[in-house]
PDB file of C-alpha atoms in Angstrom:
ATOM      1  CA  MET A  16     -68.371 -82.660-108.758  1.00 42.00           C
ATOM      2  CA  LYS A  17     -65.597 -80.174-109.334  1.00 46.00           C
ATOM      3  CA  LYS A  18     -62.056 -81.326-108.872  1.00 45.00           C
ATOM      4  CA  LEU A  19     -58.952 -79.303-108.236  1.00 44.00           C
ATOM      5  CA  PHE A  20     -55.751 -79.530-110.173  1.00 42.00           C
ATOM      6  CA  TYR A  21     -52.635 -78.511-108.278  1.00 43.00           C
ATOM      7  CA  ILE A  22     -49.865 -76.520-109.840  1.00 42.00           C
ATOM      8  CA  ILE A  23     -46.796 -74.998-108.232  1.00 37.00           C
ATOM      9  CA  ILE A  24     -45.709 -71.548-109.295  1.00 38.00           C
ATOM     10  CA  LEU A  25     -42.088 -71.009-108.398  1.00 38.00           C
ATOM     11  CA  GLY A  26     -40.011 -67.912-107.902  1.00 36.00           C
ATOM     12  CA  CYS A  27     -36.559 -69.018-108.949  1.00 34.00           C
ATOM     13  CA  MET A  28     -33.213 -67.504-108.050  1.00 32.00           C
ATOM     14  CA  TYR A  29     -30.193 -68.592-109.991  1.00 34.00           C
ATOM     15  CA  SER A  30     -26.529 -67.682-110.517  1.00 37.00           C
ATOM     16  CA  CYS A  31     -24.262 -67.956-113.544  1.00 43.00           C
ATOM     17  CA  SER A  32     -20.542 -68.699-113.522  1.00 51.00           C
ATOM     18  CA  SER A  33     -18.349 -66.137-115.260  1.00 51.00           C
ATOM     19  CA  GLY A  34     -15.586 -66.834-117.741  1.00 56.00           C
ATOM     20  CA  GLU A  35     -13.104 -64.984-119.941  1.00 60.00           C
ATOM     21  CA  LYS A  36     -14.618 -62.476-122.362  1.00 63.00           C
ATOM     22  CA  HIS A  37     -13.376 -62.205-125.938  1.00 67.00           C
ATOM     23  CA  PRO A  38     -12.817 -58.811-127.595  1.00 63.00           C
ATOM     24  CA  ASP A  39     -16.128 -59.311-129.414  1.00 70.00           C
ATOM     25  CA  GLY A  40     -17.914 -59.617-126.049  1.00 78.00           C
ATOM     26  CA  ILE A  41     -18.549 -63.379-126.194  1.00 86.00           C
ATOM     27  CA  GLU A  42     -17.923 -65.069-122.832  1.00 88.00           C
ATOM     28  CA  ASP A  43     -16.553 -68.601-122.343  1.00 86.00           C
ATOM     29  CA  ILE A  44     -18.206 -70.906-119.792  1.00 82.00           C
ATOM     30  CA  PHE A  45     -16.301 -74.039-118.784  1.00 83.00           C
ATOM     31  CA  VAL A  46     -18.109 -77.160-117.587  1.00 79.00           C
ATOM     32  CA  SER A  47     -16.583 -80.375-116.267  1.00 76.00           C
ATOM     33  CA  LEU A  48     -18.723 -83.348-117.243  1.00 70.00           C
ATOM     34  CA  GLU A  49     -16.642 -85.571-114.965  1.00 73.00           C
ATOM     35  CA  ASP A  50     -17.244 -83.494-111.831  1.00 70.00           C
ATOM     36  CA  LYS A  51     -20.604 -84.729-110.482  1.00 65.00           C
ATOM     37  CA  SER A  52     -20.479 -82.662-107.302  1.00 69.00           C
ATOM     38  CA  LEU A  53     -22.983 -79.848-106.957  1.00 62.00           C
ATOM     39  CA  THR A  54     -22.090 -76.596-105.229  1.00 65.00           C
ATOM     40  CA  ILE A  55     -24.934 -74.173-104.495  1.00 66.00           C
ATOM     41  CA  ASP A  56     -24.185 -70.780-102.960  1.00 71.00           C
ATOM     42  CA  LYS A  57     -27.849 -69.978-102.358  1.00 74.00           C
ATOM     43  CA  PRO A  58     -31.140 -71.925-102.401  1.00 72.00           C
ATOM     44  CA  ALA A  59     -32.440 -72.880-105.831  1.00 68.00           C
ATOM     45  CA  PHE A  60     -35.837 -71.381-104.908  1.00 74.00           C
ATOM     46  CA  GLU A  61     -36.092 -68.317-102.723  1.00 79.00           C
ATOM     47  CA  THR A  62     -39.899 -68.308-102.510  1.00 82.00           C
ATOM     48  CA  PHE A  63     -42.772 -70.335-103.917  1.00 81.00           C
ATOM     49  CA  ASP A  64     -46.552 -70.462-103.672  1.00 83.00           C
ATOM     50  CA  TYR A  65     -49.129 -73.184-104.250  1.00 88.00           C
ATOM     51  CA  VAL A  66     -52.106 -72.301-106.445  1.00 91.00           C
ATOM     52  CA  LYS A  67     -55.007 -74.743-106.743  1.00 93.00           C
ATOM     53  CA  LEU A  68     -56.421 -74.589-110.245  1.00 93.00           C
ATOM     54  CA  GLU A  69     -60.133 -75.261-110.423  1.00 94.00           C
ATOM     55  CA  MET A  70     -60.935 -78.207-112.659  1.00 89.00           C
ATOM     56  CA  THR A  71     -64.389 -78.276-114.206  1.00 91.00           C
ATOM     57  CA  SER A  72     -65.894 -80.078-117.180  1.00 90.00           C
ATOM     58  CA  GLU A  73     -64.559 -77.174-119.291  1.00 90.00           C
ATOM     59  CA  SER A  74     -61.046 -77.065-117.835  1.00 90.00           C
ATOM     60  CA  VAL A  75     -59.675 -80.608-117.857  1.00 87.00           C
ATOM     61  CA  ILE A  76     -55.923 -80.107-118.215  1.00 88.00           C
ATOM     62  CA  GLY A  77     -52.857 -82.296-118.080  1.00 83.00           C
ATOM     63  CA  ASP A  78     -49.335 -82.609-119.491  1.00 86.00           C
ATOM     64  CA  VAL A  79     -48.827 -78.879-118.938  1.00 90.00           C
ATOM     65  CA  SER A  80     -46.112 -77.501-121.233  1.00 88.00           C
ATOM     66  CA  LYS A  81     -46.213 -73.784-120.401  1.00 91.00           C
ATOM     67  CA  VAL A  82     -47.521 -71.456-117.682  1.00 92.00           C
ATOM     68  CA  VAL A  83     -47.484 -67.640-117.940  1.00 93.00           C
ATOM     69  CA  ILE A  84     -48.795 -65.038-115.479  1.00 93.00           C
ATOM     70  CA  GLY A  85     -50.036 -61.635-116.654  1.00 92.00           C
ATOM     71  CA  ASN A  86     -52.750 -59.088-115.870  1.00 90.00           C
ATOM     72  CA  GLU A  87     -53.766 -61.053-112.741  1.00 93.00           C
ATOM     73  CA  ARG A  88     -54.377 -64.142-114.853  1.00 95.00           C
ATOM     74  CA  ILE A  89     -52.715 -67.554-115.050  1.00 96.00           C
ATOM     75  CA  TYR A  90     -52.445 -68.910-118.599  1.00 97.00           C
ATOM     76  CA  VAL A  91     -51.890 -72.657-118.969  1.00 96.00           C
ATOM     77  CA  LEU A  92     -51.090 -74.578-122.162  1.00 94.00           C
ATOM     78  CA  SER A  93     -52.208 -78.192-121.856  1.00 90.00           C
ATOM     79  CA  LEU A  94     -51.118 -80.764-124.423  1.00 83.00           C
ATOM     80  CA  ILE A  95     -53.834 -83.284-123.491  1.00 84.00           C
ATOM     81  CA  ASP A  96     -56.286 -80.747-124.897  1.00 86.00           C
ATOM     82  CA  PRO A  97     -53.905 -78.503-126.872  1.00 91.00           C
ATOM     83  CA  ARG A  98     -55.281 -75.057-126.185  1.00 91.00           C
ATOM     84  CA  ILE A  99     -54.960 -72.333-123.524  1.00 95.00           C
ATOM     85  CA  PHE A 100     -56.869 -72.256-120.240  1.00 96.00           C
ATOM     86  CA  ILE A 101     -57.215 -69.047-118.239  1.00 96.00           C
ATOM     87  CA  PHE A 102     -57.458 -68.888-114.438  1.00 97.00           C
ATOM     88  CA  SER A 103     -57.509 -66.117-111.862  1.00 96.00           C
ATOM     89  CA  LEU A 104     -54.542 -65.737-109.502  1.00 95.00           C
ATOM     90  CA  ASP A 105     -56.459 -67.675-106.837  1.00 95.00           C
ATOM     91  CA  GLY A 106     -57.003 -70.531-109.319  1.00 95.00           C
ATOM     92  CA  LYS A 107     -60.621 -69.997-110.366  1.00 96.00           C
ATOM     93  CA  TYR A 108     -61.355 -71.055-113.947  1.00 96.00           C
ATOM     94  CA  ILE A 109     -62.236 -68.080-116.183  1.00 95.00           C
ATOM     95  CA  ASN A 110     -62.122 -69.113-119.833  1.00 94.00           C
ATOM     96  CA  SER A 111     -60.376 -71.197-122.484  1.00 95.00           C
ATOM     97  CA  LEU A 112     -59.778 -70.882-126.196  1.00 95.00           C
ATOM     98  CA  LYS A 113     -62.405 -72.823-128.100  1.00 93.00           C
ATOM     99  CA  ARG A 114     -61.528 -75.708-130.425  1.00 92.00           C
ATOM    100  CA  GLY A 115     -62.666 -75.622-134.037  1.00 93.00           C
ATOM    101  CA  ASN A 116     -62.203 -74.059-137.478  1.00 91.00           C
ATOM    102  CA  GLY A 117     -64.295 -70.941-136.895  1.00 92.00           C
ATOM    103  CA  PRO A 118     -63.045 -67.359-136.413  1.00 90.00           C
ATOM    104  CA  GLY A 119     -60.948 -67.171-133.236  1.00 92.00           C
ATOM    105  CA  GLU A 120     -61.076 -70.925-132.650  1.00 96.00           C
ATOM    106  CA  VAL A 121     -57.929 -73.063-132.470  1.00 96.00           C
ATOM    107  CA  LEU A 122     -56.997 -76.501-133.789  1.00 95.00           C
ATOM    108  CA  PHE A 123     -53.699 -77.279-132.032  1.00 94.00           C
ATOM    109  CA  VAL A 124     -51.846 -74.740-129.889  1.00 94.00           C
ATOM    110  CA  SER A 125     -48.136 -75.537-129.560  1.00 91.00           C
ATOM    111  CA  ASP A 126     -46.958 -72.243-128.021  1.00 92.00           C
ATOM    112  CA  PHE A 127     -48.137 -68.827-126.845  1.00 94.00           C
ATOM    113  CA  GLU A 128     -46.887 -65.535-125.378  1.00 92.00           C
ATOM    114  CA  TYR A 129     -48.418 -62.853-123.201  1.00 92.00           C
ATOM    115  CA  ARG A 130     -47.369 -59.362-124.240  1.00 90.00           C
ATOM    116  CA  ASN A 131     -48.832 -55.897-123.591  1.00 90.00           C
ATOM    117  CA  ASN A 132     -52.098 -57.302-122.176  1.00 92.00           C
ATOM    118  CA  ASN A 133     -52.595 -59.564-125.185  1.00 94.00           C
ATOM    119  CA  LEU A 134     -52.170 -63.272-125.885  1.00 95.00           C
ATOM    120  CA  TYR A 135     -50.339 -64.324-129.034  1.00 94.00           C
ATOM    121  CA  VAL A 136     -51.041 -67.950-129.906  1.00 96.00           C
ATOM    122  CA  LEU A 137     -49.290 -70.259-132.378  1.00 95.00           C
ATOM    123  CA  ASP A 138     -52.088 -72.418-133.805  1.00 96.00           C
ATOM    124  CA  ASN A 139     -51.694 -75.470-136.024  1.00 92.00           C
ATOM    125  CA  TYR A 140     -47.997 -74.553-136.588  1.00 90.00           C
ATOM    126  CA  ARG A 141     -48.881 -71.929-139.234  1.00 91.00           C
ATOM    127  CA  SER A 142     -50.859 -69.083-137.663  1.00 94.00           C
ATOM    128  CA  ILE A 143     -50.197 -66.495-134.930  1.00 93.00           C
ATOM    129  CA  LYS A 144     -53.534 -65.361-133.488  1.00 96.00           C
ATOM    130  CA  GLN A 145     -54.072 -62.420-131.153  1.00 95.00           C
ATOM    131  CA  TYR A 146     -56.489 -62.422-128.168  1.00 97.00           C
ATOM    132  CA  ASP A 147     -57.131 -60.050-125.307  1.00 96.00           C
ATOM    133  CA  SER A 148     -56.174 -61.011-121.733  1.00 94.00           C
ATOM    134  CA  ASP A 149     -59.527 -62.760-121.180  1.00 94.00           C
ATOM    135  CA  GLY A 150     -59.192 -64.925-124.311  1.00 95.00           C
ATOM    136  CA  ASN A 151     -61.443 -62.921-126.644  1.00 96.00           C
ATOM    137  CA  TYR A 152     -60.316 -63.119-130.272  1.00 97.00           C
ATOM    138  CA  ILE A 153     -58.897 -59.979-131.901  1.00 97.00           C
ATOM    139  CA  ALA A 154     -57.265 -60.960-135.207  1.00 95.00           C
ATOM    140  CA  GLU A 155     -54.832 -63.227-137.017  1.00 94.00           C
ATOM    141  CA  LYS A 156     -51.477 -61.444-136.564  1.00 90.00           C
ATOM    142  CA  TYR A 157     -49.340 -63.606-138.894  1.00 89.00           C
ATOM    143  CA  LYS A 158     -50.054 -66.332-141.434  1.00 90.00           C
ATOM    144  CA  LEU A 159     -46.933 -68.494-141.809  1.00 87.00           C
ATOM    145  CA  ASP A 160     -45.723 -70.148-145.009  1.00 83.00           C
ATOM    146  CA  SER A 161     -44.014 -73.071-143.217  1.00 82.00           C
ATOM    147  CA  PRO A 162     -44.806 -75.007-140.016  1.00 85.00           C
ATOM    148  CA  TYR A 163     -43.158 -73.846-136.755  1.00 86.00           C
ATOM    149  CA  PHE A 164     -43.418 -75.296-133.261  1.00 86.00           C
ATOM    150  CA  SER A 165     -42.697 -72.319-130.993  1.00 87.00           C
ATOM    151  CA  PHE A 166     -41.984 -68.598-131.215  1.00 88.00           C
ATOM    152  CA  THR A 167     -41.175 -65.388-129.393  1.00 85.00           C
ATOM    153  CA  GLN A 168     -41.743 -61.705-130.103  1.00 82.00           C
ATOM    154  CA  ALA A 169     -38.675 -59.518-129.580  1.00 73.00           C
ATOM    155  CA  ASP A 170     -41.034 -56.557-129.908  1.00 71.00           C
ATOM    156  CA  ASP A 171     -44.505 -55.937-131.325  1.00 68.00           C
ATOM    157  CA  ASP A 172     -43.329 -56.190-134.943  1.00 73.00           C
ATOM    158  CA  CYS A 173     -40.485 -58.761-134.719  1.00 79.00           C
ATOM    159  CA  LEU A 174     -41.267 -62.464-134.644  1.00 83.00           C
ATOM    160  CA  TRP A 175     -38.712 -65.265-134.085  1.00 85.00           C
ATOM    161  CA  LEU A 176     -39.938 -68.768-134.891  1.00 85.00           C
ATOM    162  CA  PHE A 177     -38.355 -72.056-133.845  1.00 84.00           C
ATOM    163  CA  ASP A 178     -38.355 -74.757-136.519  1.00 79.00           C
ATOM    164  CA  SER A 179     -38.645 -78.258-135.065  1.00 74.00           C
ATOM    165  CA  ASN A 180     -38.368 -79.653-138.604  1.00 71.00           C
ATOM    166  CA  ILE A 181     -41.960 -80.831-138.789  1.00 66.00           C
ATOM    167  CA  ASN A 182     -41.726 -81.019-142.580  1.00 64.00           C
ATOM    168  CA  GLY A 183     -38.226 -82.598-142.448  1.00 66.00           C
ATOM    169  CA  LYS A 184     -36.773 -80.064-144.872  1.00 70.00           C
ATOM    170  CA  SER A 185     -35.407 -77.196-142.801  1.00 73.00           C
ATOM    171  CA  ASN A 186     -31.693 -76.506-142.327  1.00 77.00           C
ATOM    172  CA  HIS A 187     -32.118 -73.715-139.770  1.00 79.00           C
ATOM    173  CA  PHE A 188     -33.244 -73.494-136.141  1.00 80.00           C
ATOM    174  CA  LEU A 189     -34.764 -70.031-136.280  1.00 82.00           C
ATOM    175  CA  TYR A 190     -36.697 -67.896-138.717  1.00 83.00           C
ATOM    176  CA  TYR A 191     -37.183 -64.144-138.335  1.00 81.00           C
ATOM    177  CA  GLN A 192     -40.279 -62.432-139.667  1.00 80.00           C
ATOM    178  CA  SER A 193     -41.648 -58.897-139.445  1.00 78.00           C
ATOM    179  CA  GLU A 194     -44.304 -57.073-141.396  1.00 74.00           C
ATOM    180  CA  THR A 195     -41.645 -55.952-143.900  1.00 78.00           C
ATOM    181  CA  ASP A 196     -38.746 -58.421-143.694  1.00 79.00           C
ATOM    182  CA  SER A 197     -37.766 -62.063-143.111  1.00 79.00           C
ATOM    183  CA  ALA A 198     -34.546 -64.071-142.676  1.00 79.00           C
ATOM    184  CA  TYR A 199     -33.141 -67.422-141.465  1.00 77.00           C
ATOM    185  CA  GLY A 200     -30.907 -67.671-138.406  1.00 76.00           C
ATOM    186  CA  ILE A 201     -28.518 -70.348-136.996  1.00 77.00           C
ATOM    187  CA  SER A 202     -27.912 -73.409-139.148  1.00 77.00           C
ATOM    188  CA  LYS A 203     -28.642 -76.850-137.701  1.00 75.00           C
ATOM    189  CA  PRO A 204     -25.746 -79.267-137.113  1.00 73.00           C
ATOM    190  CA  ASN A 205     -25.520 -82.107-139.631  1.00 75.00           C
ATOM    191  CA  SER A 206     -26.365 -84.601-136.859  1.00 70.00           C
ATOM    192  CA  ILE A 207     -29.972 -83.400-136.644  1.00 70.00           C
ATOM    193  CA  LYS A 208     -30.694 -82.089-140.123  1.00 70.00           C
ATOM    194  CA  GLY A 209     -33.756 -83.778-141.559  1.00 68.00           C
ATOM    195  CA  LYS A 210     -34.877 -85.093-138.144  1.00 69.00           C
ATOM    196  CA  PRO A 211     -38.031 -83.747-136.480  1.00 66.00           C
ATOM    197  CA  PHE A 212     -37.907 -83.073-132.728  1.00 66.00           C
ATOM    198  CA  VAL A 213     -39.823 -81.248-130.016  1.00 64.00           C
ATOM    199  CA  TYR A 214     -38.096 -78.498-128.029  1.00 62.00           C
ATOM    200  CA  TYR A 215     -39.933 -76.137-125.680  1.00 59.00           C
ATOM    201  CA  ASN A 216     -38.882 -72.779-124.296  1.00 61.00           C
ATOM    202  CA  PHE A 217     -35.938 -72.004-126.581  1.00 66.00           C
ATOM    203  CA  TYR A 218     -36.275 -68.366-125.475  1.00 68.00           C
ATOM    204  CA  ASN A 219     -36.174 -66.950-121.934  1.00 68.00           C
ATOM    205  CA  ASN A 220     -35.749 -63.297-120.922  1.00 69.00           C
ATOM    206  CA  GLY A 221     -33.904 -62.329-124.073  1.00 73.00           C
ATOM    207  CA  ILE A 222     -31.664 -65.418-124.121  1.00 80.00           C
ATOM    208  CA  VAL A 223     -31.831 -68.212-126.739  1.00 82.00           C
ATOM    209  CA  SER A 224     -30.559 -71.754-126.130  1.00 81.00           C
ATOM    210  CA  LEU A 225     -30.888 -74.436-128.788  1.00 78.00           C
ATOM    211  CA  PRO A 226     -30.483 -78.233-128.809  1.00 75.00           C
ATOM    212  CA  VAL A 227     -27.103 -79.703-129.814  1.00 75.00           C
ATOM    213  CA  CYS A 228     -25.627 -76.191-129.864  1.00 79.00           C
ATOM    214  CA  ASP A 229     -22.753 -74.940-127.683  1.00 84.00           C
ATOM    215  CA  THR A 230     -23.512 -71.227-128.192  1.00 86.00           C
ATOM    216  CA  ILE A 231     -26.072 -69.189-126.256  1.00 86.00           C
ATOM    217  CA  TYR A 232     -27.509 -66.149-128.028  1.00 85.00           C
ATOM    218  CA  SER A 233     -29.403 -63.004-127.159  1.00 83.00           C
ATOM    219  CA  ILE A 234     -32.234 -61.536-129.210  1.00 80.00           C
ATOM    220  CA  LYS A 235     -32.582 -57.796-129.607  1.00 75.00           C
ATOM    221  CA  ALA A 236     -35.326 -56.900-132.068  1.00 69.00           C
ATOM    222  CA  ASP A 237     -34.141 -58.295-135.426  1.00 70.00           C
ATOM    223  CA  LYS A 238     -30.596 -59.085-134.227  1.00 77.00           C
ATOM    224  CA  LEU A 239     -29.334 -62.462-132.985  1.00 78.00           C
ATOM    225  CA  ASN A 240     -26.066 -62.064-131.054  1.00 83.00           C
ATOM    226  CA  PRO A 241     -23.778 -64.794-129.605  1.00 86.00           C
ATOM    227  CA  GLU A 242     -23.221 -64.168-125.879  1.00 87.00           C
ATOM    228  CA  TYR A 243     -21.735 -67.356-124.353  1.00 87.00           C
ATOM    229  CA  VAL A 244     -19.917 -70.447-125.588  1.00 88.00           C
ATOM    230  CA  ILE A 245     -20.067 -73.627-123.472  1.00 85.00           C
ATOM    231  CA  HIS A 246     -16.837 -75.667-123.250  1.00 82.00           C
ATOM    232  CA  SER A 247     -16.614 -79.130-121.702  1.00 77.00           C
ATOM    233  CA  LYS A 248     -13.702 -81.424-120.902  1.00 65.00           C
ATOM    234  CA  VAL A 249     -15.238 -84.106-123.133  1.00 57.00           C
ATOM    235  CA  GLU A 250     -14.335 -83.025-126.620  1.00 49.00           C
ATOM    236  CA  THR A 251     -17.445 -83.288-128.766  1.00 50.00           C
ATOM    237  CA  SER A 252     -18.144 -81.305-131.895  1.00 48.00           C
ATOM    238  CA  LEU A 253     -21.539 -79.678-131.444  1.00 46.00           C
ATOM    239  CA  ARG A 254     -21.467 -77.315-134.382  1.00 45.00           C
TER     240      ARG A 254
END
């Protein structure tokens, strides 16, 4: 018997407080950790819809870490079975990436992106594989020298990778790679150097936020620019 898995897809509206801008364009944001009151000028969610995802013997999902919508498809990354499942907008199961060592198969998907009608999948921490919107394999886009947990593409030829310190040796949060160039970006604070950790969704709509870091950055192609600095009344050195 088929079962249905329920997932909520939310349309979120949010606002950001403004602060003083420096001559270099960086803006200060001040936060009081002692003030526990919450003031909301508008609802947190303006609209939302329920989509029932069809669960079959081929689409058993759970511990969902990422959901992306594109080309009238819903793409779901499940960590119980770490690969990508593809559904229609009304929730009907369409396809999933197959597990294995063969061409186009995946071993352990930790992150993915949908871009220009293609899926880009980070497999086994060391390979970016390209698929079409229905999950058909196209090619291996990048073969990585070190393990990375998540990534984003600033454009078709610029790749930013987040290092969760799987090998315990990295001193940087981010690594930039293109077909012709590579570089490290943003050093890790001493408090977390040498310690592995999991951190999802470091990148959202051009903005980068990192753990134990008081600066928020923007990514524009191969450039990483500081945009905001978070200040709190509790003086703690985060850098």
